[in-house]
PDB file of C-alpha atoms in Angstrom:
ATOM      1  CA  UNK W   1     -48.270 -27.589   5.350  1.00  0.00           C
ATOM      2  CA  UNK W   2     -51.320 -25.526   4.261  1.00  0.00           C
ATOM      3  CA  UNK W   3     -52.895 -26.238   1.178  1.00  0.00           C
ATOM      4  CA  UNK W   4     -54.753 -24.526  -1.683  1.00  0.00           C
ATOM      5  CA  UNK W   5     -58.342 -24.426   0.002  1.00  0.00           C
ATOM      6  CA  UNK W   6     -57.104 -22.496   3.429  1.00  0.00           C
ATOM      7  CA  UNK W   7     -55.425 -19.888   1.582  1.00  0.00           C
ATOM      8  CA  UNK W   8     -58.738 -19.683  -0.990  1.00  0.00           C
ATOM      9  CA  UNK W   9     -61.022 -19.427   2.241  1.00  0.00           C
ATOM     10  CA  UNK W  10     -58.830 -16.445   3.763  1.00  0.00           C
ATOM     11  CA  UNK W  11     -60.514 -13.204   3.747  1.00  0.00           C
ATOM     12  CA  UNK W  12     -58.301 -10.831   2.325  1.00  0.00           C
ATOM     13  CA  UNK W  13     -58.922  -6.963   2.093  1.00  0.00           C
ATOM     14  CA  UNK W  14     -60.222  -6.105  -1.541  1.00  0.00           C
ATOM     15  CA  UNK W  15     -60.333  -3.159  -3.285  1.00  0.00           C
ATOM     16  CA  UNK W  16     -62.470  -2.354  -6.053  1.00  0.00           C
ATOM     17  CA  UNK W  17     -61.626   0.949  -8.211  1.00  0.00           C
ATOM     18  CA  UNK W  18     -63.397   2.078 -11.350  1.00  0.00           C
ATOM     19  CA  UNK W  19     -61.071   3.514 -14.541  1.00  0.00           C
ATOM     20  CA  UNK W  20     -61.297   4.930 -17.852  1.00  0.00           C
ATOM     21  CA  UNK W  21     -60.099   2.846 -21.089  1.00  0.00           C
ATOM     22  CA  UNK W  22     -58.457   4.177 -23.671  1.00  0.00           C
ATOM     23  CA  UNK W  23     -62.248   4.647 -25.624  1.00  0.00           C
ATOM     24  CA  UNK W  24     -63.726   6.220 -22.827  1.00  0.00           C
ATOM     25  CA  UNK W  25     -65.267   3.174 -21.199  1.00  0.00           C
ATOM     26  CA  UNK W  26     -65.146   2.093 -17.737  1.00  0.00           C
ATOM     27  CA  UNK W  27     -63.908  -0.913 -16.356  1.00  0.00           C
ATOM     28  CA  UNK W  28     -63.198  -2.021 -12.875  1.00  0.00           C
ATOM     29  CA  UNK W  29     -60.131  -2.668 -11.347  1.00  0.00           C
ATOM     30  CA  UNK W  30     -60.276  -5.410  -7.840  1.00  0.00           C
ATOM     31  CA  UNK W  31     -56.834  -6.159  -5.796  1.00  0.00           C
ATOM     32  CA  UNK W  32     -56.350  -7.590  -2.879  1.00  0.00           C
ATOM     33  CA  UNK W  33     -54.037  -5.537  -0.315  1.00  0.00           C
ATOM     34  CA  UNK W  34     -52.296  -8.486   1.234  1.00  0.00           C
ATOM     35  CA  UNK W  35     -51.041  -9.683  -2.422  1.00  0.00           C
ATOM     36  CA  UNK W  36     -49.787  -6.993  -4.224  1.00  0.00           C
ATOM     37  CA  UNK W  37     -49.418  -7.023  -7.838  1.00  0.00           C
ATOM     38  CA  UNK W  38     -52.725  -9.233  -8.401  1.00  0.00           C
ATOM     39  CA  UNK W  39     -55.148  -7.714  -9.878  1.00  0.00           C
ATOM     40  CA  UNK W  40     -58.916  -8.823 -11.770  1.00  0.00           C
ATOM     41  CA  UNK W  41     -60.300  -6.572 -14.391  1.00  0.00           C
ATOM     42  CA  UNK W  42     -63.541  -6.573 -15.843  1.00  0.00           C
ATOM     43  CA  UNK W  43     -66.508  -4.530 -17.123  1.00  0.00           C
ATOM     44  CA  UNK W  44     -68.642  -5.200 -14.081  1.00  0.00           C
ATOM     45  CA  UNK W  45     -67.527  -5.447 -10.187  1.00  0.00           C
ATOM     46  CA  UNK W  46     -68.731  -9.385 -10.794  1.00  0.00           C
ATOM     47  CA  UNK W  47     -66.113  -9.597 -13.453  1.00  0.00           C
ATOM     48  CA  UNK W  48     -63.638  -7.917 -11.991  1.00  0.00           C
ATOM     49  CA  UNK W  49     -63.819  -9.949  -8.646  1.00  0.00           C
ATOM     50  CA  UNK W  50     -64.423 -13.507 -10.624  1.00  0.00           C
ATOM     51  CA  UNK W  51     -61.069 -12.704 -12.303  1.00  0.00           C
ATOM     52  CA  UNK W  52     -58.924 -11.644  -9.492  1.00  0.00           C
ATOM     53  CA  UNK W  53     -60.055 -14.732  -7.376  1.00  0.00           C
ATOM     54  CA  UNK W  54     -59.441 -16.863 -10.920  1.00  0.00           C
ATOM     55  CA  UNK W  55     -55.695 -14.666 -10.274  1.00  0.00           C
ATOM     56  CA  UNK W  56     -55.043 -15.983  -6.759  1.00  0.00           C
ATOM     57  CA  UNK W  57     -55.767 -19.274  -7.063  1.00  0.00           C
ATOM     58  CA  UNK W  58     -53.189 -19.472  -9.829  1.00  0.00           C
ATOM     59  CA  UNK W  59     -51.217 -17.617  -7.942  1.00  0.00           C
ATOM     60  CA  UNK W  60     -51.961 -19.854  -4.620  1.00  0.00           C
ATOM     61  CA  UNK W  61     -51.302 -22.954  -6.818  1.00  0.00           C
ATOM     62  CA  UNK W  62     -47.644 -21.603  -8.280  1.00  0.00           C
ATOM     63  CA  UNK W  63     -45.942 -20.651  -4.866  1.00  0.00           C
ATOM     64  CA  UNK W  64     -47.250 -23.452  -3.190  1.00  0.00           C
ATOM     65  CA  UNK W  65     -45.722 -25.571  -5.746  1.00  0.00           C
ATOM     66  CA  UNK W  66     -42.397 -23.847  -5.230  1.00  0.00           C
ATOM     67  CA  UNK W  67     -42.657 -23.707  -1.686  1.00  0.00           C
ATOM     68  CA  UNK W  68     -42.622 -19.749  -1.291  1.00  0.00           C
ATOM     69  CA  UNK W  69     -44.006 -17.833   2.163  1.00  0.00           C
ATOM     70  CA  UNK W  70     -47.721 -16.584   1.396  1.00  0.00           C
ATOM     71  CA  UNK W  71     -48.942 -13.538   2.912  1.00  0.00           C
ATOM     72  CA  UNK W  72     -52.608 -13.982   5.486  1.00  0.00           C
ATOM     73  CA  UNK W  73     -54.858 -11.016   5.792  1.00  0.00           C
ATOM     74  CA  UNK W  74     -54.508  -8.291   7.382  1.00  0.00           C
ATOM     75  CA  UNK W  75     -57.355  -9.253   9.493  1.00  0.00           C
ATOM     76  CA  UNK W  76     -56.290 -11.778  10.933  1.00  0.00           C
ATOM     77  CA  UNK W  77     -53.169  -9.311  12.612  1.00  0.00           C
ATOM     78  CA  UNK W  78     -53.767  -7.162  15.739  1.00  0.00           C
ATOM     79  CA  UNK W  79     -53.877  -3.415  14.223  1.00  0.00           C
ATOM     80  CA  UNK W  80     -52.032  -1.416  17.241  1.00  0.00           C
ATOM     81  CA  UNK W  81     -49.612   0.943  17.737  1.00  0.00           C
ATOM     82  CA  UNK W  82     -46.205  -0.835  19.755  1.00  0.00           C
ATOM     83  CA  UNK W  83     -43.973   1.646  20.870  1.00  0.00           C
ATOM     84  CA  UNK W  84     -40.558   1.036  20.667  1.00  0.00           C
ATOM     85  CA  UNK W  85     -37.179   1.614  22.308  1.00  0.00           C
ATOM     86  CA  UNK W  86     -34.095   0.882  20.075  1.00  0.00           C
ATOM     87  CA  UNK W  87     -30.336   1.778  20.645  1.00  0.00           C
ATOM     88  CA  UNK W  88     -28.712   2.776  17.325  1.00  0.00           C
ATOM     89  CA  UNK W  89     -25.327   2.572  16.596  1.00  0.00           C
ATOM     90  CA  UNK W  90     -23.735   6.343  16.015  1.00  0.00           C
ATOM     91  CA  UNK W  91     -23.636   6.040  11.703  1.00  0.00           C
ATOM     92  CA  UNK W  92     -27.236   4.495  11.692  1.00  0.00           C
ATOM     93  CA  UNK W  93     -28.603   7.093  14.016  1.00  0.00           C
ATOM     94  CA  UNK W  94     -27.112   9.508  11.732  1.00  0.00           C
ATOM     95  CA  UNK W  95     -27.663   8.394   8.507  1.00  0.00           C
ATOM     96  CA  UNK W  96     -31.607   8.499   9.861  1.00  0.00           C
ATOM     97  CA  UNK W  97     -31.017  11.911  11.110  1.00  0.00           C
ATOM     98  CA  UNK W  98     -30.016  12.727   7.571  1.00  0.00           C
ATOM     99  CA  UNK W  99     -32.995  11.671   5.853  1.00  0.00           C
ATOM    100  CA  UNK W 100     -35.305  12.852   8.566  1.00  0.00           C
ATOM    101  CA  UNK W 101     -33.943  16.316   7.939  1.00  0.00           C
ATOM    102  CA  UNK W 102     -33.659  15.624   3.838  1.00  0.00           C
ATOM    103  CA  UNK W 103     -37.796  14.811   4.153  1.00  0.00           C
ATOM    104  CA  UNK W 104     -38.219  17.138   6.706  1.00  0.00           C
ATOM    105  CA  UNK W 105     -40.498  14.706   8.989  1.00  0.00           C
ATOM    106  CA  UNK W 106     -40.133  14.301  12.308  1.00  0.00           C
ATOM    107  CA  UNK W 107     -37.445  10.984  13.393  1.00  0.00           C
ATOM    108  CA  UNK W 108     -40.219   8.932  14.191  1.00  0.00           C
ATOM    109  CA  UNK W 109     -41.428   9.214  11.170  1.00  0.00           C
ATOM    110  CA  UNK W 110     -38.162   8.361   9.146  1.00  0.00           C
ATOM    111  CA  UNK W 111     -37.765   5.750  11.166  1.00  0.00           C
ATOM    112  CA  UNK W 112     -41.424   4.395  10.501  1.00  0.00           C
ATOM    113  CA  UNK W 113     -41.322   5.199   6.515  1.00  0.00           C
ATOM    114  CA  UNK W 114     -37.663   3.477   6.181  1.00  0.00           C
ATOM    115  CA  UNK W 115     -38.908   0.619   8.085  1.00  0.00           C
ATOM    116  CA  UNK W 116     -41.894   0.245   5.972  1.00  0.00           C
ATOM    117  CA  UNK W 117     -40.002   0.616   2.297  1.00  0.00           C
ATOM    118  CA  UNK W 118     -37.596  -1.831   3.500  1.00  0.00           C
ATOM    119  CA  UNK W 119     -40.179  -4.424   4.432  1.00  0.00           C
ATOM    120  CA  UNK W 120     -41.968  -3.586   1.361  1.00  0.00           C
ATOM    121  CA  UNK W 121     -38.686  -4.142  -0.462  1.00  0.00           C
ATOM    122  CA  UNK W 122     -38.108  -7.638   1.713  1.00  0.00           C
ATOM    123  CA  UNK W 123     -41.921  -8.960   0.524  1.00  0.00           C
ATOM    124  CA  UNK W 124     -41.003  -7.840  -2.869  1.00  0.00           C
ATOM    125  CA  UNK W 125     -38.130 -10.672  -3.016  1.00  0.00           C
ATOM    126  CA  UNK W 126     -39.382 -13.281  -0.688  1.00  0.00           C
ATOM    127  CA  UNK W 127     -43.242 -13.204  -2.290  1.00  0.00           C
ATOM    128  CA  UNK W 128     -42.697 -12.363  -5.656  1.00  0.00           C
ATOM    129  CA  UNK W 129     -44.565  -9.357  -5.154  1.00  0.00           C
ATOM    130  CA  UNK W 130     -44.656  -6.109  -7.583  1.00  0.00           C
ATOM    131  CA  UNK W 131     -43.801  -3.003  -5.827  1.00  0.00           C
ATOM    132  CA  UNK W 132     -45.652  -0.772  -8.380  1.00  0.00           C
TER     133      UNK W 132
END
């Protein structure tokens, strides 16, 4: 089983954004992609980064504990298009058409945006992720 110091020593993608407080200050804002819903906040980037790495390790700690999946960089994930062939059964086919022609995309992209809210949706439960 992997413990707390593999996880800690993964390189996840971070994200650092700046915003305005209520009095007109500015904070920062890091995340990390792979771990939605985890945020650090603080008045420098230092802060901000100290705090969301104080965040995962928590974080880390607490679904380890309770046994849940944890998700690795993206890094460490070939990053390459797969093309696909899939036989659809006559109401899924059309239920896709439907929304491809509700959006007005293309079916490869239904396909590809249904596929990704429904993951999205799966990590949500299985994680204990946010989805905002």
């Amino acid at each position: 089983m992997k413990n707390l110091e593999y996880y800690m020593s993964l390189d996840y993608t971070m994200n650092i954004r700046t915003e305005t407080d209520f009095d007109q200050s500015k904070y920062f804002i890091a995340t990390f992609v792979e771990l939605e819903g985890l945020e650090g906040t603080g008045n420098t980037i230092e802060a901000a980064i100290n705090d969301l790495n104080a965040a995962k390790e928590n974080w880390f700690k607490v679904n380890i504990d309770l046994n849940r999946n944890i998700p690795v960089p993206h890094t460490s994930i070939k990053n390459t298009p797969t093309k696909l062939t899939v036989r659809l059964p006559y109401t899924l086919n059309q239920q896709v058409e439907d929304y491809m022609n509700y959006e007005g995309i293309s079916k490869n992209n239904a396909i590809n945006s249904l596929i990704s809210s429904g993951l999205i949706r799966e990590a949500s439960k299985r994680y204990g992720l946010s989805t905002h």
